[in-house]
Coordinates of C-alpha atoms and ligand atoms in Angstrom, one line a residue:
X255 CA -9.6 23.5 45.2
X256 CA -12.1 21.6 42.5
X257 CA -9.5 23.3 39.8
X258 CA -6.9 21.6 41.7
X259 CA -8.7 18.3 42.0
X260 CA -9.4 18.4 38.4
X261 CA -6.3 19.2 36.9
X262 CA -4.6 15.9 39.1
X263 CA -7.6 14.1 38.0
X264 CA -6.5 14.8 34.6
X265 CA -3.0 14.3 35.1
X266 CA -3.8 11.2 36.5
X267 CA -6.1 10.4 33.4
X268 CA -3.5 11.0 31.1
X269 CA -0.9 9.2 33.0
X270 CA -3.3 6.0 32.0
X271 CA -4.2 7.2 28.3
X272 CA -0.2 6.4 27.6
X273 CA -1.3 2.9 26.5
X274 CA 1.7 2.0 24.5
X275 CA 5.2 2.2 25.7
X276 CA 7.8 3.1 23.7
X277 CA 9.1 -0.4 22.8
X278 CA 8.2 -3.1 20.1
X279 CA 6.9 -5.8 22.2
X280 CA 4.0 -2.9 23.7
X281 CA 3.2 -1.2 20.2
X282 CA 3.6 -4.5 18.2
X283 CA 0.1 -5.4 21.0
X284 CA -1.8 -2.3 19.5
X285 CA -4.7 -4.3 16.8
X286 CA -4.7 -3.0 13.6
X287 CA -7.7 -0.8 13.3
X288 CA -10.5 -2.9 11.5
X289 CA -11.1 -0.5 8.8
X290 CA -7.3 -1.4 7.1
X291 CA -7.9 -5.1 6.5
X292 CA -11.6 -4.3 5.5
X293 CA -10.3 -2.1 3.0
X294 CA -7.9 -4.4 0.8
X295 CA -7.2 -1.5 -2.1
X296 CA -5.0 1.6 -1.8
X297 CA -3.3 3.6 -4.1
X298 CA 0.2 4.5 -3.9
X299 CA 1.4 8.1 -5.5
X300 CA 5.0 8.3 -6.2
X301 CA 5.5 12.3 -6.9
X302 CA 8.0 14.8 -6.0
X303 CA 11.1 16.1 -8.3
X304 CA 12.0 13.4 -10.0
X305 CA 8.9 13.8 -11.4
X306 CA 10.0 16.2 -13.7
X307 CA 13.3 14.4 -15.4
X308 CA 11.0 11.5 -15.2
X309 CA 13.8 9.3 -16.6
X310 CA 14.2 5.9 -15.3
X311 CA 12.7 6.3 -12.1
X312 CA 12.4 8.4 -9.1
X313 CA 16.3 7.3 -7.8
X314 CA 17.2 9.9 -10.7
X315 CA 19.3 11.3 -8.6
X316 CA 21.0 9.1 -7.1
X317 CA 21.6 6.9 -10.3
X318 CA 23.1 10.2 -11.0
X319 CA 25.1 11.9 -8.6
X320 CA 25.4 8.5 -6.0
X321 CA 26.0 5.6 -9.0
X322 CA 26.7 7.4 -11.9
X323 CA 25.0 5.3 -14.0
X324 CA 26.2 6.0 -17.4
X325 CA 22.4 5.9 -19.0
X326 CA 21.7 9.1 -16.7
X327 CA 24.7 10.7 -16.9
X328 CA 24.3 10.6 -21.4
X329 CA 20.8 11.7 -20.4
X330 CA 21.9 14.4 -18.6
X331 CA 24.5 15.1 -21.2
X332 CA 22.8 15.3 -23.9
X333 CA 19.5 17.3 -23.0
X334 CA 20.5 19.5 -20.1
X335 CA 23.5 22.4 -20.0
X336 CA 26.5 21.1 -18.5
X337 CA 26.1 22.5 -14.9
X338 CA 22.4 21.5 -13.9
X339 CA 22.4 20.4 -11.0
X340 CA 19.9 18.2 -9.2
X341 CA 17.9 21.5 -7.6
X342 CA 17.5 23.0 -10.9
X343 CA 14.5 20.7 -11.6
X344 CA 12.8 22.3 -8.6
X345 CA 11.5 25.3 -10.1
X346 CA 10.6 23.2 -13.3
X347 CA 8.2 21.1 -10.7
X348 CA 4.7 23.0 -11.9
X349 CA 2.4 20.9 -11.0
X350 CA -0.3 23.4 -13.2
X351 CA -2.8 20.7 -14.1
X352 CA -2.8 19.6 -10.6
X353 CA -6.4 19.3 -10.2
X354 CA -6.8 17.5 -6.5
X355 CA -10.4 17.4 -6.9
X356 CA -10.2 15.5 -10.3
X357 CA -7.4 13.0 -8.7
X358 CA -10.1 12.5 -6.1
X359 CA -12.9 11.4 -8.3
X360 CA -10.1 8.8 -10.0
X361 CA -9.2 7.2 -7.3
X362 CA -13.1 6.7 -5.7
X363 CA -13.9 5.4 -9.4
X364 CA -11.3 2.6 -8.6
X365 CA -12.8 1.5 -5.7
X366 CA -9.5 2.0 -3.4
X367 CA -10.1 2.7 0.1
X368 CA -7.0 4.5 1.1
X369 CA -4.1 6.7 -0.4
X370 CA -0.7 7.0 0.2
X371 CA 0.7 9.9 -1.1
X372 CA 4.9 10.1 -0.9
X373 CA 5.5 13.7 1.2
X374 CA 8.6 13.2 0.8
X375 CA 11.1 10.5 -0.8
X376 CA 14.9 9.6 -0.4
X377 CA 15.5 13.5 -2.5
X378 CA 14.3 15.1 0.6
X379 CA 11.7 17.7 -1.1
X380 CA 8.6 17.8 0.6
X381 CA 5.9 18.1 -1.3
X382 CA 3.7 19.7 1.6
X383 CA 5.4 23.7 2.6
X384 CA 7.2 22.2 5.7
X385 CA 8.9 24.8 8.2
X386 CA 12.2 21.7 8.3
X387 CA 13.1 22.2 4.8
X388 CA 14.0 25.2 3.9
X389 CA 13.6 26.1 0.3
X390 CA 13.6 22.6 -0.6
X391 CA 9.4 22.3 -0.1
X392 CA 6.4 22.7 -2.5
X393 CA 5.6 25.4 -1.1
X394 CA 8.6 27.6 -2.0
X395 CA 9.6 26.0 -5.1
X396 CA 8.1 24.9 -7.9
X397 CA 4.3 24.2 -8.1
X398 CA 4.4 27.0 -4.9
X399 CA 1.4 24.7 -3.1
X400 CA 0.7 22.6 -0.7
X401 CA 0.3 19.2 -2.9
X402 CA -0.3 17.1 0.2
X403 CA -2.6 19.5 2.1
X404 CA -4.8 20.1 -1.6
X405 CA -5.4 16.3 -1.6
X406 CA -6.2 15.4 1.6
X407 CA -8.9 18.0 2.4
X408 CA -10.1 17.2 -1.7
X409 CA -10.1 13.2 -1.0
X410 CA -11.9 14.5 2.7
X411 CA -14.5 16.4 1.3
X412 CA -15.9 14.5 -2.1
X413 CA -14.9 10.3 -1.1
X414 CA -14.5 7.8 2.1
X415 CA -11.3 7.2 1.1
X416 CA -8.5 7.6 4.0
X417 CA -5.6 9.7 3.6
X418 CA -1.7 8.5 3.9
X419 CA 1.2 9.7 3.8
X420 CA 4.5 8.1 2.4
X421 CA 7.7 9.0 4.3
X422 CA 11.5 8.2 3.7
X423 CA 13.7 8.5 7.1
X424 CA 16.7 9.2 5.4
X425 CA 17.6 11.3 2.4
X426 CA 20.7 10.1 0.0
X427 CA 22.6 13.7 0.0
X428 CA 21.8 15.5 3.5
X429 CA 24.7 16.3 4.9
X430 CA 23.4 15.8 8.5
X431 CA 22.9 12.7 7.6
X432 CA 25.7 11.7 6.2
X433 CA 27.7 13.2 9.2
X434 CA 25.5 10.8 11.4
X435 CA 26.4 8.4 9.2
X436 CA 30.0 8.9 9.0
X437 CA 29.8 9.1 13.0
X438 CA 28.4 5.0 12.2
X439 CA 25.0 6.8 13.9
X440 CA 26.3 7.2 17.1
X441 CA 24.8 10.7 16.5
X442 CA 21.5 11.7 16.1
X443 CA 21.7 15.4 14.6
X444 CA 19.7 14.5 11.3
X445 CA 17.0 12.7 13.2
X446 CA 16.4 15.3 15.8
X447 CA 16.5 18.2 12.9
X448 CA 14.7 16.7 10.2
X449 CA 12.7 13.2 10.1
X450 CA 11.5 13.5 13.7
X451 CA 10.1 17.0 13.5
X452 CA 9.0 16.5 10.1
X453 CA 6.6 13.4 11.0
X454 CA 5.4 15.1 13.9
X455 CA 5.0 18.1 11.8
X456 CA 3.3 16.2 8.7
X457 CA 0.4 13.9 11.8
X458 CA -0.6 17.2 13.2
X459 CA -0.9 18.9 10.0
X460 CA -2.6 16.1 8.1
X461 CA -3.5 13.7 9.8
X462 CA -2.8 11.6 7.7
X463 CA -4.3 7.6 8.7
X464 CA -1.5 5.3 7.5
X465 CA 1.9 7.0 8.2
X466 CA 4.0 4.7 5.5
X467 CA 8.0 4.7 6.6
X468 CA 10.7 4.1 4.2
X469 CA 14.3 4.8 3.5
X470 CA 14.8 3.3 7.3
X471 CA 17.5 0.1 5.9
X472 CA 20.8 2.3 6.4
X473 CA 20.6 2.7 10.4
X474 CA 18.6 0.7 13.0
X475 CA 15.4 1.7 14.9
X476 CA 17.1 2.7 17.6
X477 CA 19.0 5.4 15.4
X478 CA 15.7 6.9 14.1
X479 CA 13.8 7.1 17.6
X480 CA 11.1 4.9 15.7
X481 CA 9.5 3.2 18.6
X482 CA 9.5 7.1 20.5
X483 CA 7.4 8.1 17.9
X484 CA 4.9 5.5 17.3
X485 CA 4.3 5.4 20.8
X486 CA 3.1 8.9 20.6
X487 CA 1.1 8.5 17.3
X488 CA -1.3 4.8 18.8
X489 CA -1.2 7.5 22.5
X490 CA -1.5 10.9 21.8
X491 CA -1.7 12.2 18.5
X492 CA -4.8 13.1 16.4
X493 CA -5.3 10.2 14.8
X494 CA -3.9 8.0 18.0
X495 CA -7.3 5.9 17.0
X496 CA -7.2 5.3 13.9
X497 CA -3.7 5.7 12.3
X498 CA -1.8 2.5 11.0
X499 CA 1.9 1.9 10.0
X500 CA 3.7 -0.5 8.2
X501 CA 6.7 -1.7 9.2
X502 CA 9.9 0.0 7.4
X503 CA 11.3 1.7 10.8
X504 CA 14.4 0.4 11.2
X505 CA 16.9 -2.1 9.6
X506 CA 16.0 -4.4 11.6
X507 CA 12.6 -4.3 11.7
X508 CA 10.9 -5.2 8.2
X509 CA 8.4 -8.4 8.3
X510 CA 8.9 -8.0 12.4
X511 CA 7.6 -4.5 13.7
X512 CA 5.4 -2.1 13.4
X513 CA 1.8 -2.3 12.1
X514 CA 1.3 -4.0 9.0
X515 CA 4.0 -5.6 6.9
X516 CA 5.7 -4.8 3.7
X517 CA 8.2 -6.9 3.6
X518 CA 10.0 -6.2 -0.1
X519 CA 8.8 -4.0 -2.4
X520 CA 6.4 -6.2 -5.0
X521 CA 6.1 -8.5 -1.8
X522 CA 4.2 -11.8 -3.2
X523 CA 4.8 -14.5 -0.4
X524 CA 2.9 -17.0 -1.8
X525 CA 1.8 -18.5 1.7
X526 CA 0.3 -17.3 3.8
X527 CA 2.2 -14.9 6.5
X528 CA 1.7 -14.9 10.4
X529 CA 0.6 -11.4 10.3
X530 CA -1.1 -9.0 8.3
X531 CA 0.7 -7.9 5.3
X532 CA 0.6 -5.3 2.1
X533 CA 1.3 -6.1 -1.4
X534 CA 3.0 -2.5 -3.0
X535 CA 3.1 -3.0 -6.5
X536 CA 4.1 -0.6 -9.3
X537 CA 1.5 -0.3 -12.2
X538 CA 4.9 0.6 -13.9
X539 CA 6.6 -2.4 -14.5
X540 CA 10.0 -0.1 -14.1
X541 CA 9.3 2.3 -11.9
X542 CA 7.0 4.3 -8.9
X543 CA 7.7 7.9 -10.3
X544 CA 6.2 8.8 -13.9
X545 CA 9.0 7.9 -16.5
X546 CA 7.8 9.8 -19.7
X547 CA 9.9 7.4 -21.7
X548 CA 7.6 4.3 -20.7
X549 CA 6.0 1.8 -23.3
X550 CA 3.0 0.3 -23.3
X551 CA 4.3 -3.1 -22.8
X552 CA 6.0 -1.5 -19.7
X553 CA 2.7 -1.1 -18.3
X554 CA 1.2 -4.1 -16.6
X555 CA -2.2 -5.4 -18.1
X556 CA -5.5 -5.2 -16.3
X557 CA -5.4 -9.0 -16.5
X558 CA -1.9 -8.6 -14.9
X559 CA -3.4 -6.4 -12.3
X560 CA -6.8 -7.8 -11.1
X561 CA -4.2 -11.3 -10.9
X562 CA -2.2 -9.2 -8.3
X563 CA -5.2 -8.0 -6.5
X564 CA -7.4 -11.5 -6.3
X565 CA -4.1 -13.6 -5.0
X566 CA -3.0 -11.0 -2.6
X567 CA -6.1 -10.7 -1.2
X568 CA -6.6 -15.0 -1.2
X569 CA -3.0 -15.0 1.0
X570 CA -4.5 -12.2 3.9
X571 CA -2.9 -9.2 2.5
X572 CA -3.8 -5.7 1.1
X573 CA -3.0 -4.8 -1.9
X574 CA -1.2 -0.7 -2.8
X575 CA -1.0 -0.1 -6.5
X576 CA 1.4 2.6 -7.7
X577 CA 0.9 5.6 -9.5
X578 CA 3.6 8.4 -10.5
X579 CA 1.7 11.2 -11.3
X580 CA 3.5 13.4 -13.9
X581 CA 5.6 16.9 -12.9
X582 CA 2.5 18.6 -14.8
X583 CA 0.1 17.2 -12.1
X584 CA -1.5 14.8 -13.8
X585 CA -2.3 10.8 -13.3
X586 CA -1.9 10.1 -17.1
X587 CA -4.5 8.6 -19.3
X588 CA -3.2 5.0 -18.9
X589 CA -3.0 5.4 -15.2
X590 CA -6.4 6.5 -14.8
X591 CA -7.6 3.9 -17.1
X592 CA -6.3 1.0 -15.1
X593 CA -7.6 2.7 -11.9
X594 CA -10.8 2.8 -13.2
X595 CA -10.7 -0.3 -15.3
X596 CA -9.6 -1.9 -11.4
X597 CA -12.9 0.1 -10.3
X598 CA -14.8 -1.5 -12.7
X599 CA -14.3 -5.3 -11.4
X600 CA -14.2 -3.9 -8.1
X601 CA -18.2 -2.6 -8.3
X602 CA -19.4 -5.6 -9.7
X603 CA -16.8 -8.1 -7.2
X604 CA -16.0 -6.0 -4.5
X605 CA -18.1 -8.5 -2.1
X606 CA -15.3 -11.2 -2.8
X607 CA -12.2 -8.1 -1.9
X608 CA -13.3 -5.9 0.9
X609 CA -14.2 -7.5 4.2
X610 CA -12.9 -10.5 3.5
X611 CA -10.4 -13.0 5.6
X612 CA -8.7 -15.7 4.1
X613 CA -10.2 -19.5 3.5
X614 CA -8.9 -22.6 4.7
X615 CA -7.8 -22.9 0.8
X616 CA -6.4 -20.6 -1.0
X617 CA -6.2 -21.7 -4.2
X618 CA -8.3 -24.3 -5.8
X619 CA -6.6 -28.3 -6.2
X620 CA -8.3 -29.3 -9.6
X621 CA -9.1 -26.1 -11.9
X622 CA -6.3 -23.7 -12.2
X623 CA -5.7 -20.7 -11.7
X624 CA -9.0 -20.6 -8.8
X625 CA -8.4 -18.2 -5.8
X626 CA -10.7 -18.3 -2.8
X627 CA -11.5 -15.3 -0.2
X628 CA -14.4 -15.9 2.7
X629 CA -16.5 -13.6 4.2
X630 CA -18.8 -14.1 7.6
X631 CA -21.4 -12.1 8.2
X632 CA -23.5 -14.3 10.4
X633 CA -22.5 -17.3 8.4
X634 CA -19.7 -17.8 6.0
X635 CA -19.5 -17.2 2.1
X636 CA -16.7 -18.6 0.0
X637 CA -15.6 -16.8 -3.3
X638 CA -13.7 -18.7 -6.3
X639 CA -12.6 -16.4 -8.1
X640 CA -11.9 -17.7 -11.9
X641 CA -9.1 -15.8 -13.4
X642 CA -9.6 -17.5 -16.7
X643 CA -13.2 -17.6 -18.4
X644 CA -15.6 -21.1 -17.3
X645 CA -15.9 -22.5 -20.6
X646 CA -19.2 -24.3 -21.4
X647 CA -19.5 -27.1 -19.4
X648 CA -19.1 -28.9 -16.1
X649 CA -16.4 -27.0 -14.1
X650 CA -14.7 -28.7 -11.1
X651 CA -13.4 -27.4 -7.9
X652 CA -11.3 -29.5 -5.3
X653 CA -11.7 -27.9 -1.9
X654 CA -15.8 -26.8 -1.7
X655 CA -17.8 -29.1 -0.4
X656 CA -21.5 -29.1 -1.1
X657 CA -24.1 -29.5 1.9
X658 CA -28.1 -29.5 1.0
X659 CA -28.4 -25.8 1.7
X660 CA -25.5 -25.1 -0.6
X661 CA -26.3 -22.2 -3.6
X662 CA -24.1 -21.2 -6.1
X663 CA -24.4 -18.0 -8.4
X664 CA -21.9 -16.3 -10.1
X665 CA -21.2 -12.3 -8.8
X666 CA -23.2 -9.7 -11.2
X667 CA -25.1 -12.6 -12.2
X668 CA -28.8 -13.4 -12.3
X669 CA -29.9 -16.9 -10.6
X670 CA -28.2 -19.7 -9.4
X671 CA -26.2 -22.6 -11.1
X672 CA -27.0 -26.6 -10.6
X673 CA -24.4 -28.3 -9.5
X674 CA -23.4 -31.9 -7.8
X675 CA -20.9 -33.7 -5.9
X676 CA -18.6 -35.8 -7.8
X677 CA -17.5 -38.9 -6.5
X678 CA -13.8 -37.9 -7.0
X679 CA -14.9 -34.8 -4.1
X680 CA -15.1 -31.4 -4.6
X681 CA -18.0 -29.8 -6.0
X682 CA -18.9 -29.7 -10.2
X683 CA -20.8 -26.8 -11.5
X684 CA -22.8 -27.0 -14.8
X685 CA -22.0 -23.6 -16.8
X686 CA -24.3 -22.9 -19.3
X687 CA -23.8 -20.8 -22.0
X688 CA -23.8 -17.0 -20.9
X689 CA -24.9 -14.5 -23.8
X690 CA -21.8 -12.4 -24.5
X691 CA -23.9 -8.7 -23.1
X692 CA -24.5 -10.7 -19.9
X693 CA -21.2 -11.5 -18.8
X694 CA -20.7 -9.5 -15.4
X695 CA -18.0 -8.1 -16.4
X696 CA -14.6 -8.4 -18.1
X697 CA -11.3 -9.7 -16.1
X698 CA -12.0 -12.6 -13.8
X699 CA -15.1 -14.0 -12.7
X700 CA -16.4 -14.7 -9.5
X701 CA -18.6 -17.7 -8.4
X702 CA -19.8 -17.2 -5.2
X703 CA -20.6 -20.7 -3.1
X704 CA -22.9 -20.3 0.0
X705 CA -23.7 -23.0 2.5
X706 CA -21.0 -25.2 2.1
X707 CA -20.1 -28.6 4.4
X708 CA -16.7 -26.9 4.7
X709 CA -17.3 -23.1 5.0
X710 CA -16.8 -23.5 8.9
X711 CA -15.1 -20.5 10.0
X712 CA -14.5 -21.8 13.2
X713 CA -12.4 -24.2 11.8
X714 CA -11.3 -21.9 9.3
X715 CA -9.4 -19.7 11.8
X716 CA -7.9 -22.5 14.2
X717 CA -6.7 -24.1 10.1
X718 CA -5.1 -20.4 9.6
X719 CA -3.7 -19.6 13.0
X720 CA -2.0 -23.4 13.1
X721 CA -1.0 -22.5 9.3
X722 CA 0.5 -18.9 10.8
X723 CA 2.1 -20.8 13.6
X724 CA 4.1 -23.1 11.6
X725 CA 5.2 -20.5 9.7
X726 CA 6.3 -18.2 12.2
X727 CA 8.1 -21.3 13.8
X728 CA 9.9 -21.8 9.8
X729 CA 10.3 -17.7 10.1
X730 CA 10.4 -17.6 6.3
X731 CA 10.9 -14.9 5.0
X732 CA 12.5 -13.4 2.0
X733 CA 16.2 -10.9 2.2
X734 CA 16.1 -8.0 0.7
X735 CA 17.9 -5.0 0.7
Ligands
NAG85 C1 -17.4 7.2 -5.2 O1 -17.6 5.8 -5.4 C2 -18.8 5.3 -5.0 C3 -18.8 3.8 -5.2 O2 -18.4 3.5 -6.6 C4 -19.9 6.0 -5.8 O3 -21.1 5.5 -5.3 C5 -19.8 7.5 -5.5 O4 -20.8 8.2 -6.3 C6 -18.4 8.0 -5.9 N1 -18.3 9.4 -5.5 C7 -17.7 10.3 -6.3 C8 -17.6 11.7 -5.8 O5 -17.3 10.0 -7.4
NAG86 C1 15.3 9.7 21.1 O1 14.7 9.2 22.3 C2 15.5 9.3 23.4 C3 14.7 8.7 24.6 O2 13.5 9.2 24.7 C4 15.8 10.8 23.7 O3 16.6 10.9 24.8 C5 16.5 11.4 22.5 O4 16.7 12.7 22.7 C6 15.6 11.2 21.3 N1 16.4 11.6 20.1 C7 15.8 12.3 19.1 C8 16.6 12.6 17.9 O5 14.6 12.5 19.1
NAG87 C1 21.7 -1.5 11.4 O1 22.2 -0.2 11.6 C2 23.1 -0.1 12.7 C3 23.3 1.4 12.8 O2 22.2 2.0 13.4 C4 24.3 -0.9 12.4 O3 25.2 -0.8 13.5 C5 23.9 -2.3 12.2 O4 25.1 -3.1 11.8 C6 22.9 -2.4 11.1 N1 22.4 -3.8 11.0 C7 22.3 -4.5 9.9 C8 21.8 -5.9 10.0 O5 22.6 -4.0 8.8
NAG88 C1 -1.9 -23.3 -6.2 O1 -0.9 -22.4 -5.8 C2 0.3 -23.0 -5.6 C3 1.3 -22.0 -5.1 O2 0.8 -20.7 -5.1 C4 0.8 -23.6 -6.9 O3 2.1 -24.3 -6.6 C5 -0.2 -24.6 -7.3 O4 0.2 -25.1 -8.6 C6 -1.6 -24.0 -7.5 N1 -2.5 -25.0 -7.8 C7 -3.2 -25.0 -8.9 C8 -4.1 -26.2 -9.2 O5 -3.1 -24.1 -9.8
NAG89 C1 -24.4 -8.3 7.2 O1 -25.6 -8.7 6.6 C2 -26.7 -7.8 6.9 C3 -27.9 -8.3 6.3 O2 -27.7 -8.7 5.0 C4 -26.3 -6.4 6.4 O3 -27.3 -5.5 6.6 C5 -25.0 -5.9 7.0 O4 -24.6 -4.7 6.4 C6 -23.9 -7.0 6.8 N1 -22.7 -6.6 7.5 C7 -21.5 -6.6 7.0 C8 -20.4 -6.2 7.9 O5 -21.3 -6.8 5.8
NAG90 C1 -21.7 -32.6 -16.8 O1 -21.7 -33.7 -15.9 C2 -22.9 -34.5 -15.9 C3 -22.9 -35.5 -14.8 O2 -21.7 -36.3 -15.0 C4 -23.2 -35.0 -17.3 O3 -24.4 -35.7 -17.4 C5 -23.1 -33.9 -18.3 O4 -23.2 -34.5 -19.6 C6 -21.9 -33.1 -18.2 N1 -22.0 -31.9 -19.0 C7 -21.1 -31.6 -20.0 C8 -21.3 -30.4 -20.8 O5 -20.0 -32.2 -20.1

């Protein structure tokens, strides 16, 4: 009798714990857990076979085999015997410098706070041993390991950083696939074989805290069950809690559904956007995978980086920088450089990144190139961040206005600066001359400007949700493919 009462009470428990239903306007409710838009930093891994051609980027196969593009096909031509095919690089995938623990202590140097590793991309490998690929899996061919299941219990066990997962929907040469397609995805053999039980396979496995869709644009939500399974990750799976997802799960549902938004790849808006958003940005001017045929000036400059980083995060959004580690199973030297190099600004400014919302202002009026972020904690602190050095002198910013409690200082700095209030508005700080081994650090500097008239947050937030309004009214947004 009590067994019975309990079993209906949990039934009837359950039947309430299914808090999302499985359409957009009920998982599109669900908040974003707190800790992704605290964060700000992640760092995207782009690995897998094409890793090992590593020739003009990880569509190697397709610009292959799908375009024929004549660069790859010379490529192929000239280096490899005449009937290689795509699978042959498999077993060439060694992966026998993969040292997870070592990747681990890179990416906490460079002060990210979550990692998105690609489990599998548009090829179809998987780099964790799933049971829905056979013989096409890390753990059967290859490096012969679980790469995904290395690094998350690695990144688990030695940093706070959160563990992702990448995921394309489709894969350019399954032939389930292309018979759904073919049947215009009236059919839904390849879905119910292979990307539904592989996600399902790869949350309860992993548990992995962003799940990271792509390769969705060739077929509509509706095709991939995308709304099915989201419903079951925010209700019922192991990270129901805590999990985020962007928003490539259908094609017709980029910068509209999901959890946060990607928009484009590279996506810059340049406004702000009615909803939280991700910049994912390639490191790699060229390319996500490793391209062993890269230059240096291929490579984008810290300066270039810490640019990306400071005006994403003025405009609301997060910011994923990309890293193809090499077939050998390494994040090569320049990679880890700018990782840590990103680290390095990071531990002296991470105040004015993490935990931050946007200002009324996001860029300055006056100076150039001036970014502002905000931060409340009881009351509100505003950042200009300087991407160019303050020469000697009095600098001048538009938007902050000075009250009598006002203090400025500059981030890694000792003691505060004068200042006054110019007629013309704004606020002008003296800067005196800063002894070269005191500087705070080397890549954009950050004056931090507490107490000001106009640091109301209040006001702050109704400013930014009429701003989001008018743009969601204008629905502005970019086309892409
Ligand atoms: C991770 O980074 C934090 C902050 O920079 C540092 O305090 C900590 O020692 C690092 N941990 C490891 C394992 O490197
Ligand atoms: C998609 O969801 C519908 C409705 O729940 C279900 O009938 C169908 O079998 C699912 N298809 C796949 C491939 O999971
Ligand atoms: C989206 O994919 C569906 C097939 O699932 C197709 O019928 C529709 O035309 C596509 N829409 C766009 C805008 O490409
Ligand atoms: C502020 O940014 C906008 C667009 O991002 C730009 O058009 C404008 O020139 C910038 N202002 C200054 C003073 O740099
Ligand atoms: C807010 O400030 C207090 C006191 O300085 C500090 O202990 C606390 O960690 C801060 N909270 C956040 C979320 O930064
Ligand atoms: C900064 O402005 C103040 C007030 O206008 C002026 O007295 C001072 O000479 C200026 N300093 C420099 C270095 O221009």
């Amino acid at each position: 009798m009590a067994l019975t009462l309990s079993i209906f009470l949990l039934v009837l428990q359950c039947a309430f714990c299914a808090r999302y239903d499985p359409n957009w306007a009920s998982l599109d409710s669900r908040p974003l857990p707190a800790w992704y838009d605290e964060g700000k930093v992640g760092i995207f891994l782009h690995w897998g076979v094409f890793s090992v051609p590593a020739f003009g980027s990880e569509w190697f196969w397709w610009y292959w085999q799908g375009e024929k593009q004549s660069a790859v096909t010379q490529y192929m031509q000239a280096n490899y015997r005449p009937d290689f095919t795509y699978a042959d690089f498999a077993p060439l995938f060694h992966a026998e410098f993969y040292n997870p623990a070592q990747w681990a202590d890179i990416f906490n140097a460079s002060g990210a706070n979550y990692l998105v590793l690609v489990s599998k991309h548009h090829e179809g490998f998987t780099n964790w041993p799933s049971t829905y690929s056979w013989n096409w899996n890390a753990g059967d061919v290859g490096p012969k390991r679980d790469l995904v299941g290395e690094l998350a219990d690695a990144v688990r066990q030695r940093t706070n950083i959160k563990f992702g997962v990448y995921h394309s929907m489709f894969e350019w040469f399954n032939p389930l696939f292309l018979q759904d397609q073919a049947n215009g995805f009236t059919t839904q053999n390849y879905v119910r074989a292979k990307t539904m039980p592989e996600l399902y396979e790869l949350v309860n496995k992993y548990k992995p805290e962003i799940v990271w869709s792509d390769g969705e644009w060739m077929a509509a939500d509706t095709y991939w069950n995308s709304t099915e399974f989201i419903a079951w990750l925010y209700n019922e799976s192991p990270v129901k809690d805590t999990v985020v997802v962007n928003d490539r799960w259908g094609n017709n549902t980029r910068c509209a559904h999901g959890g946060f938004w990607d928009c484009s790849d590279h996506y810059t808006p340049g406004t702000l956007v009615p909803h939280k958003w991700e910049n994912c940005m390639t490191i790699d001017k060229y390319s996500w995978g490793y391209r062993a045929n890269a230059q240096l000036s291929d490579i984008h400059t810290i300066e270039e980086l810490i640019t990306q980083l400071v005006t994403t995060v003025s405009f609301g959004g997060n910011m994923l920088f990309n890293v193809g580690p090499t077939a050998y199973g390494e994040i090569a030297p320049v990679y880890e450089e700018r990782l840590r190099q990103i680290g390095s600004w990071l531990n002296v400014n991470g105040e004015a990144i993490y935990k931050t919302h946007v200002w009324t202002y996001q860029n300055d009026s006056v100076a150039d190139n001036v970014w502002y972020t905000a931060r409340t904690n009881g009351s509100t602190t505003v950042y200009a961040i300087l991407l160019s050095w303050p020469e000697v002198g009095n600098l001048t910013l538009g938007h902050p206005v000075a009250s009598r409690s006002t203090v400025v200082s500059l981030v890694g700095y000792p003691g505060q600066f004068k200042f006054f209030s110019p007629s013309s508005g704004g606020i002008t700080i003296n800067i005196p001359p800063i002894p070269a081994g005191q500087i705070p650090c080397d890549w954009a500097w950050v004056f931090r400007l507490e107490g000001l008239q106009n640091q109301n947050t209040k006001l702050d937030s109704f400013a930014f949700s009429k701003k989001l309004k008018a743009l969601q009214m204008r629905k502005e947004f970019p086309k892409f493919q």
